[in-house]
Short mmCIF file of C-alpha atoms and ligand atoms in Angstrom, two decimals:
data_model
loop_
_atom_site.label_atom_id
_atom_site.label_comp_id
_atom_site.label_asym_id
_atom_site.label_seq_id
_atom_site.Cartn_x
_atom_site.Cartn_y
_atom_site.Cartn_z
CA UNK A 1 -35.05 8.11 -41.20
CA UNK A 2 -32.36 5.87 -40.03
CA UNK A 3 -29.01 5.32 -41.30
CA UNK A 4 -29.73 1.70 -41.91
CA UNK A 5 -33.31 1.85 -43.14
CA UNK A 6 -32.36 0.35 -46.66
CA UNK A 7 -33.59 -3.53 -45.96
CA UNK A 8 -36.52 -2.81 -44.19
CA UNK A 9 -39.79 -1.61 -45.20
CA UNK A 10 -41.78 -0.60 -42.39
CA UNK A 11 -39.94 2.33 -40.16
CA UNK A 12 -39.18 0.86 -36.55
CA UNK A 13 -41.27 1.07 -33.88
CA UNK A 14 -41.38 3.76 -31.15
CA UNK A 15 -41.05 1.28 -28.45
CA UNK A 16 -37.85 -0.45 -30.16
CA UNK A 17 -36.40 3.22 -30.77
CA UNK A 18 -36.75 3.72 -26.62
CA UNK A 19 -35.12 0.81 -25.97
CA UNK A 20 -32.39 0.81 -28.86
CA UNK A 21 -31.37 4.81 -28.79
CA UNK A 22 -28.45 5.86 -26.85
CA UNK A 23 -28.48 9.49 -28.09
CA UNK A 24 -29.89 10.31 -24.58
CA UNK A 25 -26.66 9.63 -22.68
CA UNK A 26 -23.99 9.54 -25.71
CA UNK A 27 -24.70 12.86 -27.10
CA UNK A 28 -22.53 13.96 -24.74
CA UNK A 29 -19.31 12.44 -26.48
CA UNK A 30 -20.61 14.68 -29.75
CA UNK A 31 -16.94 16.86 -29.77
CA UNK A 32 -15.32 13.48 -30.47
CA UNK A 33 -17.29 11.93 -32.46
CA UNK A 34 -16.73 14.88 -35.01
CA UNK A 35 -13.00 15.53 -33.80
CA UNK A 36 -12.73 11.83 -35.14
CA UNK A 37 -15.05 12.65 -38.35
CA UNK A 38 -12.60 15.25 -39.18
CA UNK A 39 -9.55 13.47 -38.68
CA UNK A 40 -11.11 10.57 -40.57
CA UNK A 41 -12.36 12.81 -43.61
CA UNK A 42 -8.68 13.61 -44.20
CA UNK A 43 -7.40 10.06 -43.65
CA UNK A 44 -9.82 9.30 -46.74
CA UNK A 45 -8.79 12.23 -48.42
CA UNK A 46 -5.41 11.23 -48.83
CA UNK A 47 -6.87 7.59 -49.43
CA UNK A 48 -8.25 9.28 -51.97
CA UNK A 49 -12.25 8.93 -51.26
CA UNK A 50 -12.87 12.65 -51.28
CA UNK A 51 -11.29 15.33 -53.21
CA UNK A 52 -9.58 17.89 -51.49
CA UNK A 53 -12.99 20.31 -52.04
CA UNK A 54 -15.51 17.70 -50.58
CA UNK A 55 -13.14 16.91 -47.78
CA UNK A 56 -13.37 21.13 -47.03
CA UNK A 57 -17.01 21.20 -47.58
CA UNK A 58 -17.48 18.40 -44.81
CA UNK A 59 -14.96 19.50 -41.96
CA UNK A 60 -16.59 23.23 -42.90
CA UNK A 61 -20.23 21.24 -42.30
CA UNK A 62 -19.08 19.61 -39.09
CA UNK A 63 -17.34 22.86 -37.57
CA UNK A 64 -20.96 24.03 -37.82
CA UNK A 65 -22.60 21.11 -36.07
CA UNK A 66 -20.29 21.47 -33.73
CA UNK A 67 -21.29 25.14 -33.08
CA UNK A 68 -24.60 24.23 -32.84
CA UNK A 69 -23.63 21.56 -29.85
CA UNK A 70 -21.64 24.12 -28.03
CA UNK A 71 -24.34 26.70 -28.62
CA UNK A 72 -26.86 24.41 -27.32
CA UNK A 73 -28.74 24.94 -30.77
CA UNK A 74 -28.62 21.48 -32.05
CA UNK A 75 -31.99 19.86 -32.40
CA UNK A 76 -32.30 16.18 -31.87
CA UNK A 77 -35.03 14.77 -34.17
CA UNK A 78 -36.91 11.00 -34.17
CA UNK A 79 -34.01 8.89 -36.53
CA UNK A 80 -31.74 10.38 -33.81
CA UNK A 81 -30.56 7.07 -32.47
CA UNK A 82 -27.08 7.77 -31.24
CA UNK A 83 -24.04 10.81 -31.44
CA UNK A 84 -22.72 9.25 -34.56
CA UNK A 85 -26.47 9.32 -36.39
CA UNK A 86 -27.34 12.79 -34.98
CA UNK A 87 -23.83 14.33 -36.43
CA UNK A 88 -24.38 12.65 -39.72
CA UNK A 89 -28.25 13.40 -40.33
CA UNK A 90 -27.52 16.93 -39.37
CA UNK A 91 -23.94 17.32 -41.76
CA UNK A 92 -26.31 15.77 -44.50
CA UNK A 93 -28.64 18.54 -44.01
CA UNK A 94 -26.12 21.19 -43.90
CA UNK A 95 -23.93 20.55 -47.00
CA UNK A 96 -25.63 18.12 -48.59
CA UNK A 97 -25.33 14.56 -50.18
CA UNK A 98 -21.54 14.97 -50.30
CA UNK A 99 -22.11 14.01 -46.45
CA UNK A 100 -22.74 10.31 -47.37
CA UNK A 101 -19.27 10.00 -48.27
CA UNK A 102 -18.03 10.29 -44.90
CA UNK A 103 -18.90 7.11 -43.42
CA UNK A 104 -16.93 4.86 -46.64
CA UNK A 105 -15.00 2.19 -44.83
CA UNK A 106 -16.10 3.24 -41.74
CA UNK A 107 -18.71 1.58 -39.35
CA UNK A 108 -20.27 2.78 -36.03
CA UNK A 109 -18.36 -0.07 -34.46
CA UNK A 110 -15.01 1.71 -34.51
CA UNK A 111 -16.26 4.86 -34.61
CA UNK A 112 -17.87 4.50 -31.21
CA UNK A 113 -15.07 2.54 -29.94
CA UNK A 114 -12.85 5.72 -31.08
CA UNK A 115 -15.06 8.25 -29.57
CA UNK A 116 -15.44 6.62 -26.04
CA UNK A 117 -11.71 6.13 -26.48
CA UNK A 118 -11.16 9.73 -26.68
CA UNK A 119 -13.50 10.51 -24.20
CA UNK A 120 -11.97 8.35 -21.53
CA UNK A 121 -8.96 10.06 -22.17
CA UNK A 122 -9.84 13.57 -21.26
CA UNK A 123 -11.66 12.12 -17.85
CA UNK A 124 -8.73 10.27 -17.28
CA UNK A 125 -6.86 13.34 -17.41
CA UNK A 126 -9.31 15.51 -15.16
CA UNK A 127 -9.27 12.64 -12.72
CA UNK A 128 -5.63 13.01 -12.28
CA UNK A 129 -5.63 16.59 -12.22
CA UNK A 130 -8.26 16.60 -9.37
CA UNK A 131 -6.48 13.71 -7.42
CA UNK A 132 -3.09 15.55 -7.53
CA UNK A 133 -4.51 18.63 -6.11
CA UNK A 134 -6.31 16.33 -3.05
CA UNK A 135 -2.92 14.86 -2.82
CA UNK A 136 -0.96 18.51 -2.68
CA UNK A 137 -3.97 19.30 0.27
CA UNK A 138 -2.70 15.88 2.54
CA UNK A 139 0.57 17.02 1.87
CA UNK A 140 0.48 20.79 2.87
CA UNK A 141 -1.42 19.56 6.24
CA UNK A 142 1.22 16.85 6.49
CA UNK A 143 3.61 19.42 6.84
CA UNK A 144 2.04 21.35 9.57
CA UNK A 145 2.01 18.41 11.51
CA UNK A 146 5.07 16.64 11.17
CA UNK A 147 5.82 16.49 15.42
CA UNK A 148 2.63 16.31 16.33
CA UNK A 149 1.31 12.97 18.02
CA UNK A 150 -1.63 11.21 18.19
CA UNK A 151 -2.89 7.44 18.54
CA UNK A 152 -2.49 4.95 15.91
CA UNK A 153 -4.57 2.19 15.73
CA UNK A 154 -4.85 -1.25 14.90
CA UNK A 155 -7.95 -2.53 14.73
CA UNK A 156 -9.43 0.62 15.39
CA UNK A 157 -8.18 -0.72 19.11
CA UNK A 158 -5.20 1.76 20.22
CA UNK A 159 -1.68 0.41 18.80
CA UNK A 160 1.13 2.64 19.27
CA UNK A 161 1.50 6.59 19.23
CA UNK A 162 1.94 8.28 15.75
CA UNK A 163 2.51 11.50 14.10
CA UNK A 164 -0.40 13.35 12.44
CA UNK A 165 1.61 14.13 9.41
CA UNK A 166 2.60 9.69 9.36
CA UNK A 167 -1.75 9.32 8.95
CA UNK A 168 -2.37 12.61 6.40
CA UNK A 169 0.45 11.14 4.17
CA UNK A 170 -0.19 7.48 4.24
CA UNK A 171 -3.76 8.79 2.08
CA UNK A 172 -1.16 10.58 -0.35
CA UNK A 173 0.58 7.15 -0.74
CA UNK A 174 -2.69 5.28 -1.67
CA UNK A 175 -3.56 8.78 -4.30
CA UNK A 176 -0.57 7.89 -5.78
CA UNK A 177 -0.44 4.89 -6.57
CA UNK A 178 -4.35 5.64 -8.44
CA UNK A 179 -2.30 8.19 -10.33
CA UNK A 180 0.12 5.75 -11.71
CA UNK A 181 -2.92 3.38 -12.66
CA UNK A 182 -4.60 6.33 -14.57
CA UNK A 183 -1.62 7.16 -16.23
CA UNK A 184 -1.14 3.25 -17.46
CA UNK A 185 -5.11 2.84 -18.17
CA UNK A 186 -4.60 6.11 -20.07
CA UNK A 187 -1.53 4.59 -21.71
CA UNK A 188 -3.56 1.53 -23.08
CA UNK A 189 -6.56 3.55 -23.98
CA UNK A 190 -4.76 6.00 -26.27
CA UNK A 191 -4.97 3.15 -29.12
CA UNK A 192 -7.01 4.19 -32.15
CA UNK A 193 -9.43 1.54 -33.54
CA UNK A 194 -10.58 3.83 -36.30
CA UNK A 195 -9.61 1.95 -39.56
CA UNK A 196 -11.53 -1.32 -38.40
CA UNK A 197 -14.93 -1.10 -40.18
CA UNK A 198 -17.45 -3.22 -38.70
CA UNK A 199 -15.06 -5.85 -37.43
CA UNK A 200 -12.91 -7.17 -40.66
CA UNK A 201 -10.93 -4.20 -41.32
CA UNK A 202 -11.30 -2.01 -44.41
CA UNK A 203 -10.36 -2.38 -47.90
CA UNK A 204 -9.36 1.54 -48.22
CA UNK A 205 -5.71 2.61 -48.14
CA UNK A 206 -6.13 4.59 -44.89
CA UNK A 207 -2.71 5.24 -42.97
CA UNK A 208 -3.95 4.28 -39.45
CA UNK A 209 -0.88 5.47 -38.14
CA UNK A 210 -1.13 9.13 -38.64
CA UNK A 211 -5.03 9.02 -38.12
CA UNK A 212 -4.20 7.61 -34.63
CA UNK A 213 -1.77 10.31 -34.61
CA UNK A 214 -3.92 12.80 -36.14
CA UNK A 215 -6.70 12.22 -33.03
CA UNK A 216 -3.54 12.17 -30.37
CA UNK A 217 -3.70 8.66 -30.17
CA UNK A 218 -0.40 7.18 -29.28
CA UNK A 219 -0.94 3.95 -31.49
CA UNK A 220 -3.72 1.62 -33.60
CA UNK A 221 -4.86 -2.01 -32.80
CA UNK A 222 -3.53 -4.60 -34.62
CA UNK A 223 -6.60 -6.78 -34.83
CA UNK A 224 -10.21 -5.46 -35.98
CA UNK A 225 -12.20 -8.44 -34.59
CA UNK A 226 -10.61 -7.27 -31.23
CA UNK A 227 -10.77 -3.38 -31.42
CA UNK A 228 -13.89 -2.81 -32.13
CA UNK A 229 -15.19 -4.97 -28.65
CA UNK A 230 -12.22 -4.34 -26.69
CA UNK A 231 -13.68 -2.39 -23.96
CA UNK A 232 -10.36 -3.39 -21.59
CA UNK A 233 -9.65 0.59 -21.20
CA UNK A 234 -13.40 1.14 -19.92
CA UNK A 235 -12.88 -1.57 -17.44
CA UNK A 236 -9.63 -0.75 -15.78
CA UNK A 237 -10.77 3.09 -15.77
CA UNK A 238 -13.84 2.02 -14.22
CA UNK A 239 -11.50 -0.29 -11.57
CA UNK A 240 -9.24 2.56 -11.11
CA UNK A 241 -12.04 5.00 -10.04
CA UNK A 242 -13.60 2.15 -8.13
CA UNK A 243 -10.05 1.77 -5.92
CA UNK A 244 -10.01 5.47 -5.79
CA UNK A 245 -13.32 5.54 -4.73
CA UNK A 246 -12.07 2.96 -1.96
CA UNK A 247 -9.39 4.84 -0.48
CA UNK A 248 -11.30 8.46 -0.34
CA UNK A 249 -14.01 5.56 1.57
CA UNK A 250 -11.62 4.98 3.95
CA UNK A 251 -10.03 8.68 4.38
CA UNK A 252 -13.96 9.63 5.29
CA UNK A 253 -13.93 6.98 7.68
CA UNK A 254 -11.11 7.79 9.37
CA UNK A 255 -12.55 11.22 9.27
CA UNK A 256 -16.12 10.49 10.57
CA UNK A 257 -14.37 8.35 13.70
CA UNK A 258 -12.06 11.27 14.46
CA UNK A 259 -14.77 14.16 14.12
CA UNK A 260 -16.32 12.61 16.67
CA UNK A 261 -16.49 14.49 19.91
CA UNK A 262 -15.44 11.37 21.79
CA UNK A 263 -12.27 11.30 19.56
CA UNK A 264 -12.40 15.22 18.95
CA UNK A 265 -8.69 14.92 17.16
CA UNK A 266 -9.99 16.78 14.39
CA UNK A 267 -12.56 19.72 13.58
CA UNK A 268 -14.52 19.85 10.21
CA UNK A 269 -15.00 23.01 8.63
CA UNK A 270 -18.82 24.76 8.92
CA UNK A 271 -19.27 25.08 5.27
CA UNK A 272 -18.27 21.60 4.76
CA UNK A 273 -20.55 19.65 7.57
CA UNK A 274 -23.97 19.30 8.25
CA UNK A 275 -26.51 19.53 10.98
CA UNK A 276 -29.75 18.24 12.10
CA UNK A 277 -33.05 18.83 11.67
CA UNK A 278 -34.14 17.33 14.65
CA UNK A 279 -30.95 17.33 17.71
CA UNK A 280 -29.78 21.04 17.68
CA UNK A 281 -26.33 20.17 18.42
CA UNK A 282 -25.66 17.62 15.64
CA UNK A 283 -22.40 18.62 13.25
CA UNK A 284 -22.10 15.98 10.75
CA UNK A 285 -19.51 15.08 8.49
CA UNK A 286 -22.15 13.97 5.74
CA UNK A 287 -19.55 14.41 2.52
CA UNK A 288 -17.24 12.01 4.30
CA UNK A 289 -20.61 9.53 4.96
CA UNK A 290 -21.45 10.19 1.45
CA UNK A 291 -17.37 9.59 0.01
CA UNK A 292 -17.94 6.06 1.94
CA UNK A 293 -20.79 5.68 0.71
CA UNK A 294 -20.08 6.57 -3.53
CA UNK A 295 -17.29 3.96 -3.05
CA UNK A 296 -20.15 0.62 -3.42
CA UNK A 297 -21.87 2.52 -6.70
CA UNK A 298 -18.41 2.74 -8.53
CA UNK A 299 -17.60 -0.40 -7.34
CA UNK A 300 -21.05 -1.80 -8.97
CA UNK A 301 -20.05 -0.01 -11.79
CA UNK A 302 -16.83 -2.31 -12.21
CA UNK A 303 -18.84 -5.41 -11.55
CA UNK A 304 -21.66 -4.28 -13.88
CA UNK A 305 -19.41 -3.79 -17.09
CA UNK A 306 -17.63 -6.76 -16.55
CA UNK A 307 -20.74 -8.76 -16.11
CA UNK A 308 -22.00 -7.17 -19.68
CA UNK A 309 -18.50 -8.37 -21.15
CA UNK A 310 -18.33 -11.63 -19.89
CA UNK A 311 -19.11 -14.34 -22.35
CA UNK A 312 -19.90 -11.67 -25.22
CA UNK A 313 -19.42 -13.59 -28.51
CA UNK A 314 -16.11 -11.91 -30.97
CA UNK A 315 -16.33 -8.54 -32.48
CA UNK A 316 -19.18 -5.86 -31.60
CA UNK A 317 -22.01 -7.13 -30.18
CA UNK A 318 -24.92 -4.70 -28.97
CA UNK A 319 -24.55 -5.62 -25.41
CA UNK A 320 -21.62 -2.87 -25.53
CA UNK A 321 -23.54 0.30 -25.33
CA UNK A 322 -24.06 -0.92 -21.75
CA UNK A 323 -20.55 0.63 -21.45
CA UNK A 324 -20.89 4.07 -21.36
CA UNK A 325 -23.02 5.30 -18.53
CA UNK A 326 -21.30 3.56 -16.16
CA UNK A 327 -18.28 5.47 -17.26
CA UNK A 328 -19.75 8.76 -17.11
CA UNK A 329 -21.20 8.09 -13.92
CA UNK A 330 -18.49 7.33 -12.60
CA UNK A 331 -16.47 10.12 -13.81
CA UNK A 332 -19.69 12.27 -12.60
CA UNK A 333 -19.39 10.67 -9.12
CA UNK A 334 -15.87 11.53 -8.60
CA UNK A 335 -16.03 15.01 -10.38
CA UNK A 336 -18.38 15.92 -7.73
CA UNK A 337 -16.50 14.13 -4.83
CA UNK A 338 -12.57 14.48 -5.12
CA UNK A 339 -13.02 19.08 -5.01
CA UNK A 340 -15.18 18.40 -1.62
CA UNK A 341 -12.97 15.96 0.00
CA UNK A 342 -9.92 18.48 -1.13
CA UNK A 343 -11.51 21.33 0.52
CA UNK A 344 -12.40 19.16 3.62
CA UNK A 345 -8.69 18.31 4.18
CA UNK A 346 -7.37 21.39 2.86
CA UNK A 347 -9.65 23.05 5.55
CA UNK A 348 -9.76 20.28 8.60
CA UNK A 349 -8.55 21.97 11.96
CA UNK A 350 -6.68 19.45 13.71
CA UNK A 351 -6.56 19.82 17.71
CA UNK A 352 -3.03 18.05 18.84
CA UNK A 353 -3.95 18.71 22.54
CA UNK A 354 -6.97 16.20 22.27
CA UNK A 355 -4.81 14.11 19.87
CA UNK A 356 -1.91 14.01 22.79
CA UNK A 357 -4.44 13.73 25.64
CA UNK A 358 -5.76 10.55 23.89
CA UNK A 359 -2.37 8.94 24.40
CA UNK A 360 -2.34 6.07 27.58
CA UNK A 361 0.53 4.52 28.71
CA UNK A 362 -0.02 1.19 27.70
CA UNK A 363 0.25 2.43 23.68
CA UNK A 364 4.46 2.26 25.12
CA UNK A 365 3.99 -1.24 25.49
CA UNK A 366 5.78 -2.32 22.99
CA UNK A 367 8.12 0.31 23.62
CA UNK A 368 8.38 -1.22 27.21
CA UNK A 369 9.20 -4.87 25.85
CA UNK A 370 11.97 -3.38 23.31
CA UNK A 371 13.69 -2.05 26.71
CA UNK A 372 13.91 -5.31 27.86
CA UNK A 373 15.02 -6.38 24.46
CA UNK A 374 17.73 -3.87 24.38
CA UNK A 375 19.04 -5.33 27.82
CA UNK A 376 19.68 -8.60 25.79
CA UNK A 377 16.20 -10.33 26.59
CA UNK A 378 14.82 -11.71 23.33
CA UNK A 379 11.74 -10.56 22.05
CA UNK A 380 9.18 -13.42 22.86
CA UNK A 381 10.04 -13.18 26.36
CA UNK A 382 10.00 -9.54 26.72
CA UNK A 383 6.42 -9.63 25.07
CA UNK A 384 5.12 -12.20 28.10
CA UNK A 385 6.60 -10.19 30.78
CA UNK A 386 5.47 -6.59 29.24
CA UNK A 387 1.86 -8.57 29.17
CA UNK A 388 2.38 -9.67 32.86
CA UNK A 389 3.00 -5.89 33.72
CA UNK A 390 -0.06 -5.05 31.88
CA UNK A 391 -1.99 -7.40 33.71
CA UNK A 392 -0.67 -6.37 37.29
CA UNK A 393 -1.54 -2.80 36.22
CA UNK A 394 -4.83 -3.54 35.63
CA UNK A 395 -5.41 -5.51 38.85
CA UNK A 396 -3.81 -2.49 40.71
CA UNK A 397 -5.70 -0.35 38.52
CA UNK A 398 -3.29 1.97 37.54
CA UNK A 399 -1.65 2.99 34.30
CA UNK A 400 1.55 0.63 33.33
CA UNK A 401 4.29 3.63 34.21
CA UNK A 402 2.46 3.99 37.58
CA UNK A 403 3.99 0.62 38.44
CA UNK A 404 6.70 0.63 41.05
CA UNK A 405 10.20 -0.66 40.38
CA UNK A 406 9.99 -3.20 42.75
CA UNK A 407 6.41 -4.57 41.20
CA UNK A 408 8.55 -4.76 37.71
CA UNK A 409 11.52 -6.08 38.75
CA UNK A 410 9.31 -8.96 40.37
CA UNK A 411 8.22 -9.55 36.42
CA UNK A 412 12.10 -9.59 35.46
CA UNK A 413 15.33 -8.68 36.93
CA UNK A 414 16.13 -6.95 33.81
CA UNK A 415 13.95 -3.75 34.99
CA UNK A 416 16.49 -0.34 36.16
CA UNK A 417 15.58 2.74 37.27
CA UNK A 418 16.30 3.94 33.47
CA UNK A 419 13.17 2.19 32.59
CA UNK A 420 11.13 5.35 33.80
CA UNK A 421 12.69 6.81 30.40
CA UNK A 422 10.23 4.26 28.19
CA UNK A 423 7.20 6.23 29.23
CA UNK A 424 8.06 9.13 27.04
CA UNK A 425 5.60 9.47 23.90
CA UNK A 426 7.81 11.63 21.97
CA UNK A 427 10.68 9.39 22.09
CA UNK A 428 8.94 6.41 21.48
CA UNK A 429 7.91 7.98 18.17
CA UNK A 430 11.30 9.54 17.73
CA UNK A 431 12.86 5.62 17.42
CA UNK A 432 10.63 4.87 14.66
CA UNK A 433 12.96 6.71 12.11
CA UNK A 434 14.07 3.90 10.18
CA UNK A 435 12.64 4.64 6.31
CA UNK A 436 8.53 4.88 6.14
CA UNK A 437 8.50 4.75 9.87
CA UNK A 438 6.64 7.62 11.95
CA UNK A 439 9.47 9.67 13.41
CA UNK A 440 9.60 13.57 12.41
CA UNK A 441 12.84 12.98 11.23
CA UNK A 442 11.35 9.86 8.78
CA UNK A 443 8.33 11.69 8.23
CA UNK A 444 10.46 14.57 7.01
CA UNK A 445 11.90 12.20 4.11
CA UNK A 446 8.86 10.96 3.16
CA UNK A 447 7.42 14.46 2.62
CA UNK A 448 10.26 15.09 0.39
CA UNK A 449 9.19 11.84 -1.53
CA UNK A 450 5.84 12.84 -1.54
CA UNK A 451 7.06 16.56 -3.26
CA UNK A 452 8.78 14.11 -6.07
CA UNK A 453 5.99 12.18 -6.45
CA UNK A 454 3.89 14.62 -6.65
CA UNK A 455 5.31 16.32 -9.62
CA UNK A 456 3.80 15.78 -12.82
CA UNK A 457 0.84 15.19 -14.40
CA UNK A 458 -0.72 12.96 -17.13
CA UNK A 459 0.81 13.66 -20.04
CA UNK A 460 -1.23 14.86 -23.08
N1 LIG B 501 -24.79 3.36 -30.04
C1 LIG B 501 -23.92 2.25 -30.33
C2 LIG B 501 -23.05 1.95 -29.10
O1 LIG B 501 -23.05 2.72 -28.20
C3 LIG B 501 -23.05 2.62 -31.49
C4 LIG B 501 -22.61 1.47 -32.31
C5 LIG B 501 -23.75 0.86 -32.96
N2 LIG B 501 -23.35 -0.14 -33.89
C6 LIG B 501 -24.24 -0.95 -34.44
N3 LIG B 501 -23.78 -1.81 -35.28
N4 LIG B 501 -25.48 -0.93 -34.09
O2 LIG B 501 -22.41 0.94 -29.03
#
């Protein structure tokens, strides 16, 4: 039997049920739905719907459905269409037809809203949790590695020479800047709907403030048309993951290019590559292929729920049970992903004598044109005669500190014999100590930062 079998006279048909039933994917929101029927049995308890002895006899009734969920003893029968129809039919059966009073003023519209709600909220929470220890991991290698160089690139050509710890920590920037977005998506999402009905509002004399409050919602919506289709907090969760998804994407890239053995800067752990079944000497870095790769399916998530939103007529619409397994798939996806990639970094073997070794000459070309540029030439100009040098290097085929004084001084007068000073990595890194620049002595204030930042987590 359904909930809403009243009007009709024939029972619907199996192939409707397959397509309309979401008790497949949503039973797995069933601790809020009854968190929320228990909070709302009191609200209309004080409202005075139930007396104080019905209100016992139906929180008593849904402790025990409960039970049954967590004891994996619930049975889902035909009529079963979602969480909030399972709970019911099964409270019904347990205590009776004082269950029927439950649901007065109340519609599926904002109870679902208030579930997912809730739900979101605790993944929201785990998210951060799992992104703050990834983000302790970047900054505990970070640490180890605050002098030691390696090549930084720019478009993936070689740039300039960097410190290890500058590359670990510029991931912990990106991580937090996804924590501050949870924390705000989590801000807007703790808003309870509950109190809605169907999409007018209802006529009891619920307090929707201490439900909210009740259910450790921070606040209630303010118009019922919108709350019970505002699906705003699904879609920035599902953006936030999606931009998390992004940067682990391009951590595991970075990764995959400098696990190569051509690069060799860095050594994955055994447990955490893979090999192959055909070349014996194969050692993959398949979780980072596979954190690049989970990026496009949460991003398709974003783009699917907005697509089901967009153009959706006022108020709830059926459309919107498109919403939640994206959510939880999402949620599933990075669940699975964010403890692998934290064990990756928290176990990656970096080799600074391949990461130095990959350092050539003409990554101080810069540093080369800001000598000049320190001898009063301006900058421009410097650049074309630093390129000129470059050139003449290559046609001599040398390296650019190879060049003799004489073949530089031909480029510009400017040129001493202190210029032999420029071709010195560590010091080229050394000047970069201006705030957020590379230089141990930077990077040592930015790990400080990063200590600060990393405090705290989303509060409850
Ligand atoms: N299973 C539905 C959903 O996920 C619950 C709300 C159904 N409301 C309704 N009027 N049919 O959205």
């Amino acid at each position: 039997m359904t909930l809403w079998g009243g009007r009709f006279s024939e029972p619907s048909d199996a192939d409707l049920r397959a397509l309309n039933d979401s008790i497949g994917f949503d039973r797995r929101m069933y601790r809020q739905d009854i968190r929320g029927s228990m909070a709302y049995a009191r609200a209309i308890t004080r409202a005075g719907i139930l007396t104080d002895a019905e209100a016992q006899t139906i929180i008593d009734g849904l402790e025990r459905v409960l039970a049954e969920f967590e004891g994996g003893t619930f049975v889902l029968q035909v009529g079963d269409e979602d969480i909030h129809t399972a709970v019911e039919r099964r409270l019904t059966e347990l205590v009776g037809a004082v269950a029927g009073r439950l649901h007065t003023g109340r519609s599926r519209n904002d109870q679902v809203a208030t579930d997912f709600r809730l739900w979101v909220m605790d993944a929201l929470r785990e998210i951060d949790a799992r992104a703050q220890t990834l983000q302790a991991a970047l900054l505990e290698q970070a640490e180890r590695h605050v002098t030691t160089l390696m090549p930084g690139y720019t478009h993936l050509q070689p740039a300039q020479p960097i410190t290890a710890a500058h590359w670990l920590l510029s991931f912990f920037w990106m991580l937090a800047r996804d924590r501050e977005r949870l924390a705000d998506t989590y801000r807007r999402t703790a808003v309870s709907p509950l109190g809605s009905g169907a999409l007018a509002g209802t006529p009891l004399a619920i307090d929707r403030a201490a439900l909210a409050n009740e259910l450790g919602l921070h606040s209630h919506s303010q118009n019922s048309l919108d709350s019970v289709s505002d699906r705003d907090f699904a879609v920035e969760s599902l953006f936030t993951f999606a931009l998390l998804g992004t940067h682990l994407s391009r951590l595991g890239e970075d990764i995959i290019l400098y696990s190569n053995p051509q690069f060799g800067y860095i050594t994955l752990n055994d447990r955490y590559s893979t090999g192959s079944s055909l070349m014996p000497q194969k050692r993959n870095a398949d979780p980072m292929e596979l954190a690049r790769g989970k990026a496009g399916r949460l991003i398709g998530h974003l783009a699917g729920l907005l697509a089901t939103l967009k153009g959706l007529p006022s108020s709830y619409n059926k459309d919107l049970q498109e919403d939640k397994e994206r959510v939880f798939d999402a949620v599933d996806t990075l669940n699975v992903l964010l403890p692998v990639v934290t064990a990756i970094i928290n176990t990656l073997k970096l080799n600074p004598e391949r990461m130095r070794a990959a350092l050539t000459d003409d990554m101080l070309a810069t540093d080369l044109a800001d000598y000049l540029v320190r001898k009063g030439m301006p900058f421009r100009e410097a650049h074309h005669v630093v390129g000129g040098a470059v050139r003449v290097a290559a046609e001599q085929g040398v390296t650019l500190s190879v060049l003799s004084l004489e073949t530089l001084q031909a480029l510009s007068p400017l040129f001493g014999a202190d210029v032999r000073a420029v071709f010195d990595f560590d010091a080229s890194v050394a000047r970069r100590s201006a705030d957020g620049g590379t230089a141990p002595d930077a990077v040592r204030r930015q790990i400080a930062a990063a200590h600060d930042a990393l405090a705290g987590q989303l509060a409850q």
